[in-house]
Amino acid sequence: MNAPSNFSGSINSVFRSPDTGAVFLGGSFTSPSPSLRYLAVIPNGGNTFQTVPAVACCINTIVDAKNGDGSIIIGGTFPSINGAVRLAQYKHSTTTFSSIGSASFNNDVNALAWMGSDTLFVGGAFTASASHANAGKLVRYIRSTNQWLPVAQNDVSGTAVHALVSSGSTVFIGGSFSLTSDAGATNLAVYFNGTDYMRRVGGTGGPNGVVHALELDGKDLYVGGAFTTVQSGLLASPYLARYDTQTQTFYALANQSTSLVSSTVYTIKTRGDLLFVGGAIKSSNYFALFNKASGQWITSKQTLVPNNNILDSVWINDQSIAMVGQFEMSTSSLLSDKLLSVDETGQSFVTVDSVTRNNAVQTLSGYDDTSFVVGGKFTLSNANYIYRRSSTGAKPVSGTWNTDVTCSVLDRNHNELWVGGAFTSKVQGINTTSGNSLSILPNGIPSNVNAISISRSSAGNRILSIGHGTGLVQFDLTGYQFVEPRITNGLTTSINAAVTDSISGGKDVWIGGQFSSVESTAAAYITVYDTAVDGYLDQSGAAFNGIGWTATKYDGRIYLGGEFTNANGNTYNDYMVTYVPSGNTIGQVVVSNSAAHISKSAFSKPVRHAQVFDGVLYVAGEEMKAGANPDAGNERFAYLNSTTGNWEYPCAANLSSSHINTFVVIGRIAYLASITEPNELSSCHLDTGVYTILAATAGDILSMVQDAQNANQLWIASRTSPFLTRYLIGSNSINPLPLNDRPNGAVTNILFVGNDLYACGSFTNIGSVAGLNYLAKWNNGWSSVVAGSAPNNVLGKDTISNSGMSLLGTSRLIISGSFTSAGGNANRRYVAEIDVNGNTYTNRFLNNDPSISPGPSVAIDKVVAFASDNVILMFSSSNSFTAGQKPTANVALLNATSQRVQPLPVTGGPSGTVHALAQNGNSLYIGGSFTTASSGSHVIRYNIDSKTYSAIKAGSTDNTVFALFVDTNSDVWIGGDFTTLLGKQSVNRIGRFDGNQVHAVAFGVDNTVRAIGRFNVSAITNVNVVADPPKARCIPVDSTQAPFCSGVVNANAGYRVSSFLGQPEADEKAKRATQTGTSVCPNCNDATKALFCHRYLPKCVDESQTRVQPCRSECVKYATTCDLAATDACVLYPDGGSCQTGIVASQPSCALGTSPLADPNRDLFVSGRFYNVGEGINIQHFSCMDKSTKKWWSSPRTQLNGLVNTILWDGANGFWLGGAFTASNTINNLNRIVHYDYALDKFTPLGNGISNGEVLNIKRKDNELFISGTFNVQLGRRGMTKWDLDLKIFRNADKFARIDRPDVRDFAWTKDNV
């Protein structure tokens, strides 16, 4: 039969059924057909594959099921097939899968072998199965009793079992392991079923490396793997050995010196006198044949093995053999060159030079106009690791290069080449004019450098971004100093790729690597979450040395109390500090405002509770210092006198031995709860100092709250039974809950939301109501807060008062604790938010992506929310942990202005390491080792504008992509380890995507492609490299798309459109120029056309890649002669500098027409609430009138569906419009603010717009639009927001939060303020 030419990936096992003759193939292979993935079957004598149900990856081994009906048993890595995890039975006649003894393994199954027909041995990397918590690496299944049993008391320990073969009542086991009973037995053992006993193979020990393959041929056991010796090193037998089971002796194969096996063996099969050996043995094209009878290796395989045949369990065709290992193709002798060039056809290779490189090339970069640089792992006679290739050969590059060079970038405008790698300095610069080395960066780089890029800061300085093995650093080449971020917000894993963002004007940098989150914040004991931006605040300057117990907001600051004795490095910050989150500043709480006491802390023991009642700050705890004598103690309850600034200590004498845990102040009476006294509840009159012990209640009170409906009643929560009760103030008596309404565990906090009492703690049911796990609410009866979606563990902590939940605003309940799932979402951990109005969880604390939640990594003991801004989290951990990471997917954007990493969405993004990035307009191409089901594998595309991932082309890529390069014609070159690229097979490690199709380059190459670049190799004169930040490319205009300008502008002569989006947008601009010109001025003369066409289709010069507009003098010349009304518009044309002359004749003919150029200085743009203009022209809410001709124009694209309140000209080709509209008649989602380009007659929304209210005013300052109106949506702001024109995102100044009504009609500037 024919080989499966459309397979990509490896075939790990081939099995022929003794019952039906059908051949089954299992592995990691895929194909275009869903029924030919990981498992395939060929009927006996057939030539085509039969349909198999879909199977998840991957299958490692196949054996007969011994049912007599052609069924097989498969083992592998697949997660589940019809409930069977990693081991399943398949019956092809009915195409059904079933489990074997309810098998379920927690790691890979690698090998299967039958002993007789009743006992199945299963080996792999697992440590547990469904029936055995400690299954070791080997278990057995007894079919007759449907029973799973251990093997030799789980004697096998180590990494994995890779091979099994049985003979009679013995089983030979190979892998990477040792025997618990015999430490000298490594990697190979034999099991005796009768005695359930295992021992080493051979008297003195087994192979010294992993055993991957076993084949039993009579008395001979052939052993293959990664070893070099057997018998404890006494016998050299690299990769392959023979063991005589009768004499119990190892032997090397005959003629060992002529062996064709030069590397790891992964499979062995025998057929007659032939021994088939396969593996990573490149010297023999990955498989070799040995004649056991003659003892000779066979060098001419083709004479013995016919092509395209099935021989037992070995698949052989003309190019590959289906065995576990690495299979590659060599195509010609020139491929050992390590550096190749592709000819102009893109279909064949040519050699670059005569240099013989003895190791990999990893980077290519331009150097000057006559040479380029090659860097890598190689060593040459005159240049190790890096050299400069010129027309006269290889030349050394200045610098100290003592090991690998991995990356490079050329700044052509400054004649500097920067190189990164593993060499001593990690980064080195070279002046390409003088050839001299530049100064080594001060203080060095933390680890080996993998990526390097040059960008611009917001101030215009050149910034060198350096990605290394543990993160990212940035170096200012202008100021020659490191700049923040030294380690970029938590990217503490390898950065493998960096490319400057062309859309940002060369300021921002795209980075790719192995990270999975950004914006991490280290925190110890206390951290702060800002709900306005949905992120954790940077607390690098707010370190605490002990746990926090309480937090409250007073006089614009947050007062934090707890067990800490040092905050922010100040030893006077004992037990309580003030904290301002916006400035991340810590302040001392002192005894009084007097100078004598300014260095004294107000508290000498932990503060347990602080709360504001009626505008007064109250504090309680274990001990406080008296205002009159800072060194005295024993006061446990105090309040801050706002008039004197002193602390007052009522009832101090009565509280000398109490620890006040919580309190409630009603009027002038404080109700105090002690956690150490027999009488837990007492009261203190704040004016008279009268202290009263109240009715006995539950011990260890944790929380108290006044009843929302009965002011004479307190609810009391505790950690001892009855856990929740009520105290009647007027009668000084306890009003207990009925038995059926009492919780069965500690209640850590209670609070009212409206008339509902919310309770949290460690209880799992309340009285007769089961299923109220850890959180419930009371309103004359108990009910769940979110039906059927309780947290999976305790809320709060029963040693901290009022812990486990807090109210944010009026309806947002923040819960915290040790739970790792809430609302059915396993990513909602330790802290979550519930909308109590809708009784649903929100996605807050999931960092805007509910699919993953990096979030806190330890239990949160207490949470305190404040109005509508900050949430304080407290936890019992002195170790720094990631308090909140925003999701990204191994690639992110480093913004030059904010110096912060902007996370990318995870959904659809790369699921593994990113190795390569390349940008073409708004498309960012991403390559790596990832597989992403929703958008492709190993190489995908990210749309920068829409922030979405997509497949580049239908079809998968079967292995890692290491190199990406966008050519001058927008073709994408892709290099790596693949043999199938975007669905096209036999694309061996290098291919080209032209926007529609994938093209192979000849037969490809035989090893990994690490770098791709374009250079004119023959002349070395036109070196195309990354220089200063790239700008928009010059795209030729198709002259057929602009007939209006025919004869006036010769498109083929170089008049082009500067465009990020490529040819489609260039053609669209040309079409719009023609449509606008012919509709407004159908009979325009050549002078009018010339001026119009040169402005709408400006010349684009390759060297600068900038748009060259007509000079102002050309406009004046035209207006003076032909159209005086257009004179005002000439101010928009450039005056001198880079502009174009000679467009309008010195005496232009003005026989017909006027300029069709819509211009804000000549035309009148009108907005409002109207439905037609002029002579009944149907246009809605927005139009333009030419003031010179008094003519209105209309376009079917500008029909808006709602009021337009304001218009702001952008200074170039369009306007920003704001109002009440939500769409035009051609575009939806234009929510209330939009940009209109009248050159293209095109609306572009600003992000997702504004979802409610109206936009009333738009004004611009620098790169920001300030927007006001009646909305209440943008990041929690009311009536005012900003749009960043560079980042294309809504941003907000903190002060906007102070606007308390969503109604800002107008605003104005006073110097720098609004």
mmCIF file with all atom_site columns, N, CA and C in Angstrom, residues 547-552 559-565 574-577 589 601-611 617-625 635-638 647 659-663 799-801 862 874:
data_model
loop_
_atom_site.group_PDB
_atom_site.id
_atom_site.type_symbol
_atom_site.label_atom_id
_atom_site.label_alt_id
_atom_site.label_comp_id
_atom_site.label_asym_id
_atom_site.label_entity_id
_atom_site.label_seq_id
_atom_site.pdbx_PDB_ins_code
_atom_site.Cartn_x
_atom_site.Cartn_y
_atom_site.Cartn_z
_atom_site.occupancy
_atom_site.B_iso_or_equiv
_atom_site.pdbx_formal_charge
_atom_site.auth_seq_id
_atom_site.auth_comp_id
_atom_site.auth_asym_id
_atom_site.auth_atom_id
_atom_site.pdbx_PDB_model_num
ATOM 1   N N  . ILE A 1 547 ? 1.159   40.436 59.921 1.00 0.00 ? 547 ILE A N  1
ATOM 2   C CA . ILE A 1 547 ? -0.171  40.346 59.336 1.00 0.00 ? 547 ILE A CA 1
ATOM 3   C C  . ILE A 1 547 ? -1.018  41.567 59.690 1.00 0.00 ? 547 ILE A C  1
ATOM 4   N N  . GLY A 1 548 ? -1.910  41.948 58.782 1.00 0.00 ? 548 GLY A N  1
ATOM 5   C CA . GLY A 1 548 ? -2.870  43.002 59.053 1.00 0.00 ? 548 GLY A CA 1
ATOM 6   C C  . GLY A 1 548 ? -4.164  42.427 59.607 1.00 0.00 ? 548 GLY A C  1
ATOM 7   N N  . TRP A 1 549 ? -4.775  43.183 60.557 1.00 0.00 ? 549 TRP A N  1
ATOM 8   C CA . TRP A 1 549 ? -6.036  42.744 61.167 1.00 0.00 ? 549 TRP A CA 1
ATOM 9   C C  . TRP A 1 549 ? -7.217  43.607 60.743 1.00 0.00 ? 549 TRP A C  1
ATOM 10  N N  . THR A 1 550 ? -6.976  44.876 60.457 1.00 0.00 ? 550 THR A N  1
ATOM 11  C CA . THR A 1 550 ? -8.104  45.783 60.264 1.00 0.00 ? 550 THR A CA 1
ATOM 12  C C  . THR A 1 550 ? -7.716  46.938 59.362 1.00 0.00 ? 550 THR A C  1
ATOM 13  N N  . ALA A 1 551 ? -8.703  47.564 58.736 1.00 0.00 ? 551 ALA A N  1
ATOM 14  C CA . ALA A 1 551 ? -8.486  48.743 57.904 1.00 0.00 ? 551 ALA A CA 1
ATOM 15  C C  . ALA A 1 551 ? -9.764  49.563 57.903 1.00 0.00 ? 551 ALA A C  1
ATOM 16  N N  . THR A 1 552 ? -9.601  50.873 57.951 1.00 0.00 ? 552 THR A N  1
ATOM 17  C CA . THR A 1 552 ? -10.758 51.764 57.840 1.00 0.00 ? 552 THR A CA 1
ATOM 18  C C  . THR A 1 552 ? -10.293 53.075 57.225 1.00 0.00 ? 552 THR A C  1
ATOM 19  N N  . TYR A 1 559 ? -6.445  53.841 57.472 1.00 0.00 ? 559 TYR A N  1
ATOM 20  C CA . TYR A 1 559 ? -5.731  53.433 58.680 1.00 0.00 ? 559 TYR A CA 1
ATOM 21  C C  . TYR A 1 559 ? -5.662  51.909 58.700 1.00 0.00 ? 559 TYR A C  1
ATOM 22  N N  . LEU A 1 560 ? -4.429  51.377 58.712 1.00 0.00 ? 560 LEU A N  1
ATOM 23  C CA . LEU A 1 560 ? -4.189  49.940 58.716 1.00 0.00 ? 560 LEU A CA 1
ATOM 24  C C  . LEU A 1 560 ? -3.679  49.525 60.087 1.00 0.00 ? 560 LEU A C  1
ATOM 25  N N  . GLY A 1 561 ? -4.272  48.502 60.679 1.00 0.00 ? 561 GLY A N  1
ATOM 26  C CA . GLY A 1 561 ? -3.821  48.003 61.962 1.00 0.00 ? 561 GLY A CA 1
ATOM 27  C C  . GLY A 1 561 ? -3.572  46.517 61.922 1.00 0.00 ? 561 GLY A C  1
ATOM 28  N N  . GLY A 1 562 ? -2.713  46.030 62.812 1.00 0.00 ? 562 GLY A N  1
ATOM 29  C CA . GLY A 1 562 ? -2.423  44.612 62.821 1.00 0.00 ? 562 GLY A CA 1
ATOM 30  C C  . GLY A 1 562 ? -1.293  44.251 63.752 1.00 0.00 ? 562 GLY A C  1
ATOM 31  N N  . GLU A 1 563 ? -0.540  43.184 63.401 1.00 0.00 ? 563 GLU A N  1
ATOM 32  C CA . GLU A 1 563 ? 0.538   42.671 64.237 1.00 0.00 ? 563 GLU A CA 1
ATOM 33  C C  . GLU A 1 563 ? 1.911   43.184 63.831 1.00 0.00 ? 563 GLU A C  1
ATOM 34  N N  . PHE A 1 564 ? 2.000   43.960 62.771 1.00 0.00 ? 564 PHE A N  1
ATOM 35  C CA . PHE A 1 564 ? 3.295   44.410 62.254 1.00 0.00 ? 564 PHE A CA 1
ATOM 36  C C  . PHE A 1 564 ? 3.943   45.431 63.201 1.00 0.00 ? 564 PHE A C  1
ATOM 37  N N  . THR A 1 565 ? 5.268   45.445 63.224 1.00 0.00 ? 565 THR A N  1
ATOM 38  C CA . THR A 1 565 ? 6.023   46.427 64.002 1.00 0.00 ? 565 THR A CA 1
ATOM 39  C C  . THR A 1 565 ? 6.935   47.262 63.129 1.00 0.00 ? 565 THR A C  1
ATOM 40  N N  . ASP A 1 574 ? 4.506   51.014 64.544 1.00 0.00 ? 574 ASP A N  1
ATOM 41  C CA . ASP A 1 574 ? 4.091   49.837 65.305 1.00 0.00 ? 574 ASP A CA 1
ATOM 42  C C  . ASP A 1 574 ? 2.578   49.684 65.267 1.00 0.00 ? 574 ASP A C  1
ATOM 43  N N  . TYR A 1 575 ? 2.109   48.561 64.727 1.00 0.00 ? 575 TYR A N  1
ATOM 44  C CA . TYR A 1 575 ? 0.733   48.081 64.878 1.00 0.00 ? 575 TYR A CA 1
ATOM 45  C C  . TYR A 1 575 ? -0.318  48.923 64.149 1.00 0.00 ? 575 TYR A C  1
ATOM 46  N N  . MET A 1 576 ? -0.055  50.170 63.804 1.00 0.00 ? 576 MET A N  1
ATOM 47  C CA . MET A 1 576 ? -1.015  50.939 63.014 1.00 0.00 ? 576 MET A CA 1
ATOM 48  C C  . MET A 1 576 ? -0.282  52.022 62.234 1.00 0.00 ? 576 MET A C  1
ATOM 49  N N  . VAL A 1 577 ? -0.671  52.170 60.955 1.00 0.00 ? 577 VAL A N  1
ATOM 50  C CA . VAL A 1 577 ? -0.105  53.205 60.098 1.00 0.00 ? 577 VAL A CA 1
ATOM 51  C C  . VAL A 1 577 ? -1.227  53.806 59.266 1.00 0.00 ? 577 VAL A C  1
ATOM 52  N N  . VAL A 1 589 ? 1.281   56.789 62.840 1.00 0.00 ? 589 VAL A N  1
ATOM 53  C CA . VAL A 1 589 ? 0.217   57.172 63.756 1.00 0.00 ? 589 VAL A CA 1
ATOM 54  C C  . VAL A 1 589 ? 0.871   57.412 65.119 1.00 0.00 ? 589 VAL A C  1
ATOM 55  N N  . SER A 1 601 ? 5.186   55.722 68.771 1.00 0.00 ? 601 SER A N  1
ATOM 56  C CA . SER A 1 601 ? 4.018   55.078 68.200 1.00 0.00 ? 601 SER A CA 1
ATOM 57  C C  . SER A 1 601 ? 2.854   55.173 69.172 1.00 0.00 ? 601 SER A C  1
ATOM 58  N N  . ALA A 1 602 ? 1.637   55.247 68.652 1.00 0.00 ? 602 ALA A N  1
ATOM 59  C CA . ALA A 1 602 ? 0.457   55.345 69.503 1.00 0.00 ? 602 ALA A CA 1
ATOM 60  C C  . ALA A 1 602 ? 0.111   54.021 70.171 1.00 0.00 ? 602 ALA A C  1
ATOM 61  N N  . PHE A 1 603 ? 0.653   52.899 69.659 1.00 0.00 ? 603 PHE A N  1
ATOM 62  C CA . PHE A 1 603 ? 0.223   51.588 70.140 1.00 0.00 ? 603 PHE A CA 1
ATOM 63  C C  . PHE A 1 603 ? 1.436   50.728 70.450 1.00 0.00 ? 603 PHE A C  1
ATOM 64  N N  . SER A 1 604 ? 1.304   49.931 71.493 1.00 0.00 ? 604 SER A N  1
ATOM 65  C CA . SER A 1 604 ? 2.412   49.075 71.892 1.00 0.00 ? 604 SER A CA 1
ATOM 66  C C  . SER A 1 604 ? 2.104   47.596 71.758 1.00 0.00 ? 604 SER A C  1
ATOM 67  N N  . LYS A 1 605 ? 0.873   47.259 71.331 1.00 0.00 ? 605 LYS A N  1
ATOM 68  C CA . LYS A 1 605 ? 0.489   45.871 71.072 1.00 0.00 ? 605 LYS A CA 1
ATOM 69  C C  . LYS A 1 605 ? -0.414  45.854 69.838 1.00 0.00 ? 605 LYS A C  1
ATOM 70  N N  . PRO A 1 606 ? -0.676  44.675 69.292 1.00 0.00 ? 606 PRO A N  1
ATOM 71  C CA . PRO A 1 606 ? -1.442  44.612 68.037 1.00 0.00 ? 606 PRO A CA 1
ATOM 72  C C  . PRO A 1 606 ? -2.807  45.281 68.117 1.00 0.00 ? 606 PRO A C  1
ATOM 73  N N  . VAL A 1 607 ? -3.164  45.948 67.025 1.00 0.00 ? 607 VAL A N  1
ATOM 74  C CA . VAL A 1 607 ? -4.474  46.569 66.855 1.00 0.00 ? 607 VAL A CA 1
ATOM 75  C C  . VAL A 1 607 ? -5.383  45.559 66.158 1.00 0.00 ? 607 VAL A C  1
ATOM 76  N N  . ARG A 1 608 ? -6.553  45.277 66.770 1.00 0.00 ? 608 ARG A N  1
ATOM 77  C CA . ARG A 1 608 ? -7.434  44.248 66.237 1.00 0.00 ? 608 ARG A CA 1
ATOM 78  C C  . ARG A 1 608 ? -8.579  44.822 65.399 1.00 0.00 ? 608 ARG A C  1
ATOM 79  N N  . HIS A 1 609 ? -9.038  46.013 65.721 1.00 0.00 ? 609 HIS A N  1
ATOM 80  C CA . HIS A 1 609 ? -10.189 46.532 64.986 1.00 0.00 ? 609 HIS A CA 1
ATOM 81  C C  . HIS A 1 609 ? -10.159 48.054 64.987 1.00 0.00 ? 609 HIS A C  1
ATOM 82  N N  . ALA A 1 610 ? -10.475 48.642 63.856 1.00 0.00 ? 610 ALA A N  1
ATOM 83  C CA . ALA A 1 610 ? -10.618 50.090 63.732 1.00 0.00 ? 610 ALA A CA 1
ATOM 84  C C  . ALA A 1 610 ? -11.847 50.358 62.878 1.00 0.00 ? 610 ALA A C  1
ATOM 85  N N  . GLN A 1 611 ? -12.641 51.356 63.273 1.00 0.00 ? 611 GLN A N  1
ATOM 86  C CA . GLN A 1 611 ? -13.851 51.656 62.522 1.00 0.00 ? 611 GLN A CA 1
ATOM 87  C C  . GLN A 1 611 ? -14.281 53.090 62.808 1.00 0.00 ? 611 GLN A C  1
ATOM 88  N N  . LEU A 1 617 ? -12.975 58.293 64.560 1.00 0.00 ? 617 LEU A N  1
ATOM 89  C CA . LEU A 1 617 ? -12.166 57.090 64.384 1.00 0.00 ? 617 LEU A CA 1
ATOM 90  C C  . LEU A 1 617 ? -11.976 56.400 65.734 1.00 0.00 ? 617 LEU A C  1
ATOM 91  N N  . TYR A 1 618 ? -12.418 55.138 65.836 1.00 0.00 ? 618 TYR A N  1
ATOM 92  C CA . TYR A 1 618 ? -12.266 54.325 67.037 1.00 0.00 ? 618 TYR A CA 1
ATOM 93  C C  . TYR A 1 618 ? -11.302 53.181 66.740 1.00 0.00 ? 618 TYR A C  1
ATOM 94  N N  . VAL A 1 619 ? -10.494 52.807 67.763 1.00 0.00 ? 619 VAL A N  1
ATOM 95  C CA . VAL A 1 619 ? -9.505  51.746 67.607 1.00 0.00 ? 619 VAL A CA 1
ATOM 96  C C  . VAL A 1 619 ? -9.528  50.869 68.856 1.00 0.00 ? 619 VAL A C  1
ATOM 97  N N  . ALA A 1 620 ? -9.382  49.554 68.661 1.00 0.00 ? 620 ALA A N  1
ATOM 98  C CA . ALA A 1 620 ? -9.311  48.630 69.790 1.00 0.00 ? 620 ALA A CA 1
ATOM 99  C C  . ALA A 1 620 ? -8.272  47.568 69.520 1.00 0.00 ? 620 ALA A C  1
ATOM 100 N N  . GLY A 1 621 ? -7.760  46.981 70.612 1.00 0.00 ? 621 GLY A N  1
ATOM 101 C CA . GLY A 1 621 ? -6.762  45.941 70.431 1.00 0.00 ? 621 GLY A CA 1
ATOM 102 C C  . GLY A 1 621 ? -6.279  45.377 71.732 1.00 0.00 ? 621 GLY A C  1
ATOM 103 N N  . GLU A 1 622 ? -4.978  45.080 71.792 1.00 0.00 ? 622 GLU A N  1
ATOM 104 C CA . GLU A 1 622 ? -4.419  44.408 72.947 1.00 0.00 ? 622 GLU A CA 1
ATOM 105 C C  . GLU A 1 622 ? -3.809  45.377 73.958 1.00 0.00 ? 622 GLU A C  1
ATOM 106 N N  . GLU A 1 623 ? -3.226  46.478 73.489 1.00 0.00 ? 623 GLU A N  1
ATOM 107 C CA . GLU A 1 623 ? -2.665  47.452 74.405 1.00 0.00 ? 623 GLU A CA 1
ATOM 108 C C  . GLU A 1 623 ? -2.331  48.723 73.647 1.00 0.00 ? 623 GLU A C  1
ATOM 109 N N  . MET A 1 624 ? -2.568  49.891 74.271 1.00 0.00 ? 624 MET A N  1
ATOM 110 C CA . MET A 1 624 ? -2.274  51.177 73.649 1.00 0.00 ? 624 MET A CA 1
ATOM 111 C C  . MET A 1 624 ? -1.574  52.071 74.660 1.00 0.00 ? 624 MET A C  1
ATOM 112 N N  . LYS A 1 625 ? -0.861  53.071 74.172 1.00 0.00 ? 625 LYS A N  1
ATOM 113 C CA . LYS A 1 625 ? -0.148  53.988 75.051 1.00 0.00 ? 625 LYS A CA 1
ATOM 114 C C  . LYS A 1 625 ? -1.017  55.193 75.364 1.00 0.00 ? 625 LYS A C  1
ATOM 115 N N  . GLU A 1 635 ? -4.271  50.396 78.041 1.00 0.00 ? 635 GLU A N  1
ATOM 116 C CA . GLU A 1 635 ? -5.520  50.857 77.468 1.00 0.00 ? 635 GLU A CA 1
ATOM 117 C C  . GLU A 1 635 ? -5.823  50.028 76.227 1.00 0.00 ? 635 GLU A C  1
ATOM 118 N N  . ARG A 1 636 ? -7.064  49.549 76.085 1.00 0.00 ? 636 ARG A N  1
ATOM 119 C CA . ARG A 1 636 ? -7.418  48.643 74.985 1.00 0.00 ? 636 ARG A CA 1
ATOM 120 C C  . ARG A 1 636 ? -8.411  49.251 74.001 1.00 0.00 ? 636 ARG A C  1
ATOM 121 N N  . PHE A 1 637 ? -8.937  50.419 74.302 1.00 0.00 ? 637 PHE A N  1
ATOM 122 C CA . PHE A 1 637 ? -9.953  51.014 73.447 1.00 0.00 ? 637 PHE A CA 1
ATOM 123 C C  . PHE A 1 637 ? -9.722  52.525 73.446 1.00 0.00 ? 637 PHE A C  1
ATOM 124 N N  . ALA A 1 638 ? -9.778  53.138 72.240 1.00 0.00 ? 638 ALA A N  1
ATOM 125 C CA . ALA A 1 638 ? -9.492  54.574 72.147 1.00 0.00 ? 638 ALA A CA 1
ATOM 126 C C  . ALA A 1 638 ? -10.239 55.163 70.968 1.00 0.00 ? 638 ALA A C  1
ATOM 127 N N  . TRP A 1 647 ? -5.315  61.056 71.345 1.00 0.00 ? 647 TRP A N  1
ATOM 128 C CA . TRP A 1 647 ? -6.117  59.858 71.548 1.00 0.00 ? 647 TRP A CA 1
ATOM 129 C C  . TRP A 1 647 ? -6.746  59.898 72.933 1.00 0.00 ? 647 TRP A C  1
ATOM 130 N N  . HIS A 1 659 ? -8.521  41.933 75.831 1.00 0.00 ? 659 HIS A N  1
ATOM 131 C CA . HIS A 1 659 ? -8.161  42.173 74.435 1.00 0.00 ? 659 HIS A CA 1
ATOM 132 C C  . HIS A 1 659 ? -9.451  42.431 73.682 1.00 0.00 ? 659 HIS A C  1
ATOM 133 N N  . ILE A 1 660 ? -9.645  43.661 73.250 1.00 0.00 ? 660 ILE A N  1
ATOM 134 C CA . ILE A 1 660 ? -10.876 44.000 72.551 1.00 0.00 ? 660 ILE A CA 1
ATOM 135 C C  . ILE A 1 660 ? -10.736 43.588 71.091 1.00 0.00 ? 660 ILE A C  1
ATOM 136 N N  . ASN A 1 661 ? -11.636 42.707 70.664 1.00 0.00 ? 661 ASN A N  1
ATOM 137 C CA . ASN A 1 661 ? -11.533 42.138 69.318 1.00 0.00 ? 661 ASN A CA 1
ATOM 138 C C  . ASN A 1 661 ? -12.368 42.914 68.303 1.00 0.00 ? 661 ASN A C  1
ATOM 139 N N  . THR A 1 662 ? -13.539 43.410 68.739 1.00 0.00 ? 662 THR A N  1
ATOM 140 C CA . THR A 1 662 ? -14.393 44.172 67.835 1.00 0.00 ? 662 THR A CA 1
ATOM 141 C C  . THR A 1 662 ? -15.342 45.019 68.684 1.00 0.00 ? 662 THR A C  1
ATOM 142 N N  . PHE A 1 663 ? -16.024 45.947 68.049 1.00 0.00 ? 663 PHE A N  1
ATOM 143 C CA . PHE A 1 663 ? -16.905 46.829 68.795 1.00 0.00 ? 663 PHE A CA 1
ATOM 144 C C  . PHE A 1 663 ? -17.930 47.444 67.851 1.00 0.00 ? 663 PHE A C  1
ATOM 145 N N  . THR A 1 799 ? -9.569  33.813 63.729 1.00 0.00 ? 799 THR A N  1
ATOM 146 C CA . THR A 1 799 ? -8.771  34.537 64.722 1.00 0.00 ? 799 THR A CA 1
ATOM 147 C C  . THR A 1 799 ? -8.747  36.034 64.440 1.00 0.00 ? 799 THR A C  1
ATOM 148 N N  . ILE A 1 800 ? -9.376  36.455 63.358 1.00 0.00 ? 800 ILE A N  1
ATOM 149 C CA . ILE A 1 800 ? -9.369  37.859 62.968 1.00 0.00 ? 800 ILE A CA 1
ATOM 150 C C  . ILE A 1 800 ? -10.804 38.366 62.940 1.00 0.00 ? 800 ILE A C  1
ATOM 151 N N  . SER A 1 801 ? -11.029 39.515 63.522 1.00 0.00 ? 801 SER A N  1
ATOM 152 C CA . SER A 1 801 ? -12.388 40.048 63.606 1.00 0.00 ? 801 SER A CA 1
ATOM 153 C C  . SER A 1 801 ? -12.873 40.543 62.261 1.00 0.00 ? 801 SER A C  1
ATOM 154 N N  . LYS A 1 862 ? -8.561  38.525 55.288 1.00 0.00 ? 862 LYS A N  1
ATOM 155 C CA . LYS A 1 862 ? -9.517  39.607 55.513 1.00 0.00 ? 862 LYS A CA 1
ATOM 156 C C  . LYS A 1 862 ? -9.544  40.524 54.310 1.00 0.00 ? 862 LYS A C  1
ATOM 157 N N  . MET A 1 874 ? -5.762  41.318 53.251 1.00 0.00 ? 874 MET A N  1
ATOM 158 C CA . MET A 1 874 ? -4.806  40.970 54.291 1.00 0.00 ? 874 MET A CA 1
ATOM 159 C C  . MET A 1 874 ? -4.662  39.455 54.347 1.00 0.00 ? 874 MET A C  1
#
